[in-house]
Tab-separated table of C-alpha atoms in Angstrom:
chain	number	residue	atom	x	y	z
A	19	GLY	CA	5.709	-29.263	-14.375
A	20	GLN	CA	9.337	-28.416	-14.833
A	21	GLN	CA	11.351	-28.054	-11.643
A	22	VAL	CA	14.861	-26.725	-11.130
A	23	MET	CA	16.505	-27.601	-7.849
A	24	GLN	CA	19.482	-25.547	-6.682
A	25	ILE	CA	21.869	-26.318	-3.834
A	26	PRO	CA	23.130	-25.251	-1.440
A	27	GLN	CA	20.663	-22.641	-0.232
A	28	TYR	CA	23.369	-20.781	1.686
A	29	GLN	CA	27.167	-20.834	1.539
A	30	HIS	CA	29.551	-18.967	3.829
A	31	VAL	CA	33.208	-18.887	2.800
A	32	GLN	CA	36.394	-17.161	3.808
A	33	GLU	CA	37.804	-14.814	1.223
A	34	GLY	CA	40.088	-16.803	-1.060
A	35	GLU	CA	38.150	-20.047	-0.765
A	36	ASP	CA	36.348	-21.578	-3.716
A	37	PHE	CA	32.558	-21.759	-4.099
A	38	THR	CA	30.254	-23.948	-6.168
A	39	THR	CA	26.490	-23.948	-6.663
A	40	TYR	CA	24.610	-26.719	-8.457
A	41	CYS	CA	21.360	-26.889	-10.377
A	42	ASN	CA	19.400	-29.979	-11.371
A	43	SER	CA	16.366	-30.106	-13.591
A	44	SER	CA	13.649	-32.732	-13.638
A	45	THR	CA	13.528	-32.444	-17.437
A	46	THR	CA	16.027	-31.941	-20.238
A	47	LEU	CA	16.732	-28.255	-20.802
A	48	SER	CA	17.234	-26.400	-24.059
A	49	ASN	CA	19.386	-23.863	-22.270
A	50	ILE	CA	20.276	-22.631	-18.818
A	51	GLN	CA	20.998	-19.090	-17.715
A	52	TRP	CA	22.802	-17.817	-14.636
A	53	TYR	CA	22.072	-14.596	-12.791
A	54	LYS	CA	23.662	-12.783	-9.865
A	55	GLN	CA	21.651	-10.620	-7.513
A	56	ARG	CA	23.538	-8.403	-5.079
A	57	PRO	CA	21.857	-7.574	-1.740
A	58	GLY	CA	19.227	-4.914	-2.439
A	59	GLY	CA	19.765	-5.248	-6.175
A	60	HIS	CA	18.178	-6.970	-9.128
A	61	PRO	CA	19.152	-10.096	-11.054
A	62	VAL	CA	21.990	-9.435	-13.476
A	63	PHE	CA	22.522	-11.814	-16.370
A	64	LEU	CA	25.859	-13.624	-16.235
A	65	ILE	CA	25.811	-16.252	-18.960
A	66	GLN	CA	23.747	-18.663	-21.025
A	67	LEU	CA	24.728	-22.278	-21.756
A	68	VAL	CA	23.157	-24.075	-24.685
A	69	LYS	CA	25.271	-27.052	-25.745
A	70	SER	CA	25.595	-30.416	-24.038
A	71	GLY	CA	28.809	-30.526	-21.966
A	72	GLU	CA	29.473	-26.835	-22.530
A	73	VAL	CA	32.004	-25.088	-20.301
A	74	LYS	CA	32.385	-21.318	-20.248
A	75	LYS	CA	34.698	-19.145	-18.197
A	76	GLN	CA	34.458	-15.543	-17.094
A	77	LYS	CA	37.614	-14.635	-15.170
A	78	ARG	CA	37.265	-16.553	-11.879
A	79	LEU	CA	33.811	-17.965	-12.752
A	80	THR	CA	33.417	-21.306	-14.514
A	81	PHE	CA	30.033	-22.467	-15.768
A	82	GLN	CA	29.246	-26.019	-16.857
A	83	PHE	CA	26.254	-27.610	-18.561
A	84	GLY	CA	25.901	-31.346	-18.100
A	85	GLU	CA	26.109	-33.877	-20.908
A	86	ALA	CA	22.441	-34.759	-20.465
A	87	LYS	CA	21.483	-31.061	-20.303
A	88	LYS	CA	19.738	-31.621	-16.974
A	89	ASN	CA	22.300	-30.136	-14.625
A	90	SER	CA	24.623	-27.164	-14.396
A	91	SER	CA	27.132	-25.675	-12.025
A	92	LEU	CA	28.797	-22.371	-11.289
A	93	HIS	CA	32.237	-22.449	-9.695
A	94	ILE	CA	34.028	-19.388	-8.354
A	95	THR	CA	37.767	-19.681	-7.720
A	96	ALA	CA	39.342	-17.683	-4.890
A	97	THR	CA	36.250	-15.776	-3.817
A	98	GLN	CA	36.387	-12.058	-3.153
A	99	THR	CA	34.060	-9.867	-1.105
A	100	THR	CA	32.665	-8.502	-4.374
A	101	ASP	CA	31.276	-11.989	-5.121
A	102	VAL	CA	28.703	-11.623	-2.335
A	103	GLY	CA	25.127	-12.084	-3.516
A	104	THR	CA	22.576	-14.665	-4.521
A	105	TYR	CA	23.258	-16.751	-7.600
A	106	PHE	CA	20.256	-18.063	-9.516
A	107	CYS	CA	20.147	-20.576	-12.283
A	108	ALA	CA	17.191	-20.452	-14.667
A	109	GLY	CA	16.427	-23.284	-17.015
A	110	ARG	CA	14.232	-23.438	-20.047
A	111	THR	CA	12.716	-26.289	-22.000
A	112	SER	CA	11.929	-25.667	-25.640
A	113	GLY	CA	9.226	-23.059	-26.106
A	114	SER	CA	8.577	-22.596	-22.400
A	115	ARG	CA	9.203	-19.956	-19.818
A	116	LEU	CA	12.283	-19.720	-17.613
A	117	THR	CA	12.141	-21.713	-14.403
A	118	PHE	CA	14.345	-20.269	-11.694
A	119	GLY	CA	16.136	-22.276	-9.051
A	120	GLU	CA	15.739	-21.157	-5.446
A	121	GLY	CA	19.148	-19.494	-5.512
A	122	THR	CA	22.333	-19.860	-3.480
A	123	GLN	CA	23.111	-16.998	-1.141
A	124	LEU	CA	26.877	-16.503	-0.904
A	125	THR	CA	28.548	-14.598	1.907
A	126	VAL	CA	32.286	-13.999	1.944
A	127	ASN	CA	34.127	-13.236	5.156
A	128	PRO	CA	37.134	-10.943	4.630
B	24	ASP	CA	23.350	-1.070	-23.938
B	25	THR	CA	21.400	-3.655	-21.959
B	26	GLU	CA	19.481	-1.222	-19.787
B	27	VAL	CA	15.939	-1.657	-18.604
B	28	THR	CA	14.646	1.250	-16.522
B	29	GLN	CA	11.841	1.183	-13.989
B	30	THR	CA	10.010	3.880	-12.080
B	31	PRO	CA	9.434	4.508	-9.299
B	32	LYS	CA	12.215	2.848	-7.313
B	33	HIS	CA	10.092	2.723	-4.194
B	34	LEU	CA	6.339	2.931	-3.734
B	35	VAL	CA	4.217	2.907	-0.607
B	36	MET	CA	0.468	2.660	-1.114
B	37	GLY	CA	-2.669	1.989	0.812
B	38	MET	CA	-5.087	-0.775	0.000
B	39	THR	CA	-7.549	1.646	-1.623
B	40	ASN	CA	-5.004	3.442	-3.812
B	41	LYS	CA	-4.480	3.146	-7.544
B	42	LYS	CA	-0.906	3.366	-8.760
B	43	SER	CA	1.140	2.349	-11.782
B	44	LEU	CA	4.607	0.928	-12.256
B	45	LYS	CA	6.496	1.802	-15.420
B	46	CYS	CA	9.179	-0.004	-17.370
B	47	GLU	CA	11.093	1.091	-20.446
B	48	GLN	CA	13.713	-0.460	-22.710
B	49	HIS	CA	15.332	0.819	-25.896
B	50	MET	CA	17.124	-2.322	-26.982
B	51	GLY	CA	14.567	-3.187	-29.649
B	52	HIS	CA	13.425	-6.166	-27.606
B	53	ARG	CA	10.021	-7.558	-28.541
B	54	ALA	CA	9.298	-9.473	-25.349
B	55	MET	CA	8.696	-7.856	-21.977
B	56	TYR	CA	7.989	-9.468	-18.659
B	57	TRP	CA	6.705	-8.650	-15.185
B	58	TYR	CA	8.046	-10.634	-12.260
B	59	LYS	CA	7.299	-10.481	-8.542
B	60	GLN	CA	10.092	-11.257	-6.102
B	61	LYS	CA	9.697	-11.808	-2.392
B	62	ALA	CA	12.705	-11.584	-0.068
B	63	LYS	CA	15.151	-14.476	-0.370
B	64	LYS	CA	13.077	-16.058	-3.160
B	65	PRO	CA	13.558	-16.292	-6.934
B	66	PRO	CA	11.563	-14.066	-9.285
B	67	GLU	CA	8.059	-15.370	-10.039
B	68	LEU	CA	6.715	-14.753	-13.520
B	69	MET	CA	3.477	-12.737	-13.665
B	70	PHE	CA	2.980	-11.650	-17.288
B	71	VAL	CA	4.677	-11.926	-20.674
B	72	TYR	CA	4.101	-9.556	-23.569
B	73	SER	CA	5.146	-10.746	-26.980
B	74	TYR	CA	5.133	-8.177	-29.792
B	75	GLU	CA	2.978	-5.897	-27.615
B	76	LYS	CA	0.356	-8.571	-27.018
B	77	LEU	CA	-0.244	-10.356	-23.738
B	78	SER	CA	0.874	-13.932	-24.276
B	79	ILE	CA	1.176	-15.296	-20.740
B	80	ASN	CA	-0.790	-14.474	-17.600
B	81	GLU	CA	0.300	-16.708	-14.739
B	82	SER	CA	-3.138	-16.622	-13.070
B	83	VAL	CA	-2.377	-13.247	-11.547
B	84	PRO	CA	-5.230	-11.599	-9.569
B	85	SER	CA	-7.115	-8.907	-11.460
B	86	ARG	CA	-5.926	-6.220	-9.032
B	87	PHE	CA	-2.763	-6.331	-11.188
B	88	SER	CA	-3.418	-5.061	-14.706
B	89	PRO	CA	-0.591	-4.978	-17.264
B	90	GLU	CA	-0.449	-2.737	-20.278
B	91	CYS	CA	1.986	-2.498	-23.183
B	92	PRO	CA	1.399	0.834	-24.985
B	93	ASN	CA	4.238	0.233	-27.455
B	94	SER	CA	7.265	-1.962	-27.993
B	95	SER	CA	9.424	0.042	-25.573
B	96	LEU	CA	7.037	0.540	-22.680
B	97	LEU	CA	5.378	-1.738	-20.163
B	98	ASN	CA	3.100	-0.674	-17.337
B	99	LEU	CA	1.634	-2.480	-14.380
B	100	HIS	CA	-1.508	-0.882	-12.962
B	101	LEU	CA	-2.240	-1.601	-9.327
B	102	HIS	CA	-5.584	-1.309	-7.600
B	103	ALA	CA	-6.925	-2.532	-4.260
B	104	LEU	CA	-3.748	-4.381	-3.364
B	105	GLN	CA	-3.256	-6.411	-0.212
B	106	PRO	CA	-0.328	-6.203	2.247
B	107	GLU	CA	0.870	-9.604	1.025
B	108	ASP	CA	1.436	-8.012	-2.399
B	109	SER	CA	4.379	-6.114	-0.934
B	110	ALA	CA	7.438	-7.233	-2.899
B	111	LEU	CA	10.048	-6.225	-5.444
B	112	TYR	CA	8.430	-5.950	-8.884
B	113	LEU	CA	10.866	-6.598	-11.672
B	114	CYS	CA	10.506	-5.840	-15.329
B	115	ALA	CA	12.587	-7.737	-17.863
B	116	SER	CA	12.962	-7.785	-21.604
B	117	SER	CA	14.405	-10.116	-24.191
B	118	GLN	CA	15.015	-9.946	-27.909
B	119	THR	CA	12.296	-12.453	-28.682
B	120	PRO	CA	9.988	-14.408	-26.438
B	121	LEU	CA	10.791	-18.012	-25.642
B	122	ALA	CA	13.026	-18.430	-28.679
B	123	GLY	CA	16.272	-20.128	-27.782
B	124	ASP	CA	19.428	-18.066	-27.580
B	125	ARG	CA	17.668	-14.796	-28.091
B	126	ASP	CA	15.436	-14.962	-25.074
B	127	THR	CA	18.141	-13.954	-22.616
B	128	GLN	CA	16.255	-11.766	-20.184
B	129	TYR	CA	17.638	-8.481	-18.909
B	130	PHE	CA	16.126	-7.210	-15.699
B	131	GLY	CA	15.418	-3.679	-14.608
B	132	PRO	CA	16.307	-2.456	-11.102
B	133	GLY	CA	12.796	-3.098	-9.841
B	134	THR	CA	10.185	-1.191	-7.872
B	135	ARG	CA	10.093	-2.001	-4.191
B	136	LEU	CA	6.404	-1.903	-3.296
B	137	THR	CA	4.977	-1.682	0.200
B	138	VAL	CA	1.225	-2.013	0.702
B	139	LEU	CA	-0.062	-0.719	4.013
């Protein structure tokens, strides 16, 4: 079945440093979605990428979808303490359910 | 408005109890989902309702019984649960089920369930 691998599992950074999490799928995806879950909270939708090579930005967050539509990344520039949480990617092949990555838990030291 | 509401926020129940979790959305979404999430793990899909009909059951034990009374409401009936069923139960909805750009899923705040 479809698998989505996400690395790293944990990332500790100093405030102001950059952060990147990566997702790789065993199969070509029709789209990929990113979610953020704060400690004690629920997953909150951030963005969806659909097109090959797509790049989208939300303030300090940059999302990329690979040319082959099998990998994606989320990059945060100059992290802040408000960025703390677990970031999940979730990929979908055509007509199938979302498959979540294991998530990257980000901690930011002030 | 992308709000999905869930009640209760917390629930503690014994193994012989019967309880229900409730989920509501007023975004006109026609797909609703139940997920189970253990600590430090991603959400695991349990059920999908598409146009008020059960379309996916991920081999969930029968002690979990979903119900979709109408397009805005989703229930999860619980009976004879085990301690290992303790988890965060998340409801989600999307405009249409498994249909490209419109299946972006919006999650509710979840019910944190403890089974004693």
